[in-house]
Amino acid sequence: GRQWTSWIHIKDEVRAIRFLMENEKASGPFNLTAPHPVRNSDFSAALGKAMHRPVWLGTPAAFLRLVMKDMADELLLEGLNIIPERLLEEGFRFEFGYIEEAFRDLYSKRS
């Protein structure tokens, strides 16, 4: 649960793609992630709160390494702390910069 998770709300992703397509000086690769990555445990807690569901315990790292070998660390255990620096420098503003806001928007309509 300590690994970093980068995420983005679908509305911000669509807006960012449109923003980059309309911005002639923007070229090259851009990270389409929210500006505030979270630890996996915080992601799960926020999702559980938004869905009004209990948060399940994670899978032990030793088990993942046993089953997935070297890929466990690369894919599941280390995580990436990615910040959309270039996107922010170009002037894009996120509507949902924090995971709690994103989940509140996504799940409040379903209640």
mmCIF file of C-alpha atoms in Angstrom, residues 14-75:
data_model
loop_
_atom_site.group_PDB
_atom_site.id
_atom_site.type_symbol
_atom_site.label_atom_id
_atom_site.label_comp_id
_atom_site.label_asym_id
_atom_site.label_seq_id
_atom_site.Cartn_x
_atom_site.Cartn_y
_atom_site.Cartn_z
ATOM 1 C CA VAL A 14 -10.489 14.699 -22.063
ATOM 2 C CA ARG A 15 -9.965 18.384 -21.250
ATOM 3 C CA ALA A 16 -6.161 17.951 -21.264
ATOM 4 C CA ILE A 17 -6.172 16.211 -24.649
ATOM 5 C CA ARG A 18 -8.352 18.959 -26.105
ATOM 6 C CA PHE A 19 -6.128 21.616 -24.487
ATOM 7 C CA LEU A 20 -2.990 20.100 -26.039
ATOM 8 C CA MET A 21 -4.608 19.708 -29.461
ATOM 9 C CA GLU A 22 -5.634 23.377 -29.454
ATOM 10 C CA ASN A 23 -2.286 24.649 -28.109
ATOM 11 C CA GLU A 24 0.020 24.976 -31.125
ATOM 12 C CA LYS A 25 3.188 25.461 -29.082
ATOM 13 C CA ALA A 26 2.626 22.249 -27.083
ATOM 14 C CA SER A 27 4.568 19.403 -28.649
ATOM 15 C CA GLY A 28 6.268 16.239 -27.499
ATOM 16 C CA PRO A 29 5.264 13.918 -24.667
ATOM 17 C CA PHE A 30 3.039 15.038 -21.801
ATOM 18 C CA ASN A 31 2.123 13.116 -18.654
ATOM 19 C CA LEU A 32 -1.656 13.002 -18.350
ATOM 20 C CA THR A 33 -1.900 12.430 -14.628
ATOM 21 C CA ALA A 34 -3.405 14.481 -11.828
ATOM 22 C CA PRO A 35 -0.937 16.814 -10.080
ATOM 23 C CA HIS A 36 -1.258 14.961 -6.767
ATOM 24 C CA PRO A 37 -0.378 11.244 -6.945
ATOM 25 C CA VAL A 38 -1.348 9.186 -3.908
ATOM 26 C CA ARG A 39 -0.127 6.121 -2.111
ATOM 27 C CA ASN A 40 -2.032 2.995 -3.052
ATOM 28 C CA SER A 41 -3.448 2.688 0.473
ATOM 29 C CA ASP A 42 -4.785 6.268 0.297
ATOM 30 C CA PHE A 43 -6.274 5.582 -3.143
ATOM 31 C CA SER A 44 -8.084 2.519 -1.760
ATOM 32 C CA ALA A 45 -9.291 4.388 1.329
ATOM 33 C CA ALA A 46 -10.663 7.273 -0.763
ATOM 34 C CA LEU A 47 -12.389 4.848 -3.125
ATOM 35 C CA GLY A 48 -13.921 2.917 -0.231
ATOM 36 C CA LYS A 49 -15.175 6.136 1.349
ATOM 37 C CA ALA A 50 -16.702 7.370 -1.906
ATOM 38 C CA MET A 51 -18.407 4.034 -2.539
ATOM 39 C CA HIS A 52 -19.466 3.603 1.106
ATOM 40 C CA ARG A 53 -17.719 0.225 1.108
ATOM 41 C CA PRO A 54 -15.072 -1.304 3.353
ATOM 42 C CA VAL A 55 -11.442 -1.146 2.254
ATOM 43 C CA TRP A 56 -9.906 -4.568 1.705
ATOM 44 C CA LEU A 57 -6.426 -5.410 2.852
ATOM 45 C CA GLY A 58 -3.768 -5.647 0.176
ATOM 46 C CA THR A 59 -1.971 -8.727 -1.057
ATOM 47 C CA PRO A 60 1.302 -9.415 0.794
ATOM 48 C CA ALA A 61 4.399 -8.442 -1.195
ATOM 49 C CA ALA A 62 6.042 -11.821 -0.526
ATOM 50 C CA PHE A 63 3.124 -13.608 -2.183
ATOM 51 C CA LEU A 64 3.230 -11.300 -5.207
ATOM 52 C CA ARG A 65 6.976 -11.866 -5.585
ATOM 53 C CA LEU A 66 6.480 -15.631 -5.331
ATOM 54 C CA VAL A 67 3.821 -15.631 -8.049
ATOM 55 C CA MET A 68 5.095 -12.875 -10.337
ATOM 56 C CA LYS A 69 8.880 -12.995 -9.714
ATOM 57 C CA ASP A 70 10.698 -9.815 -10.840
ATOM 58 C CA MET A 71 7.574 -8.382 -12.435
ATOM 59 C CA ALA A 72 5.930 -7.927 -9.024
ATOM 60 C CA ASP A 73 8.271 -5.096 -8.073
ATOM 61 C CA GLU A 74 8.205 -3.486 -11.502
ATOM 62 C CA LEU A 75 4.447 -3.622 -12.002
#
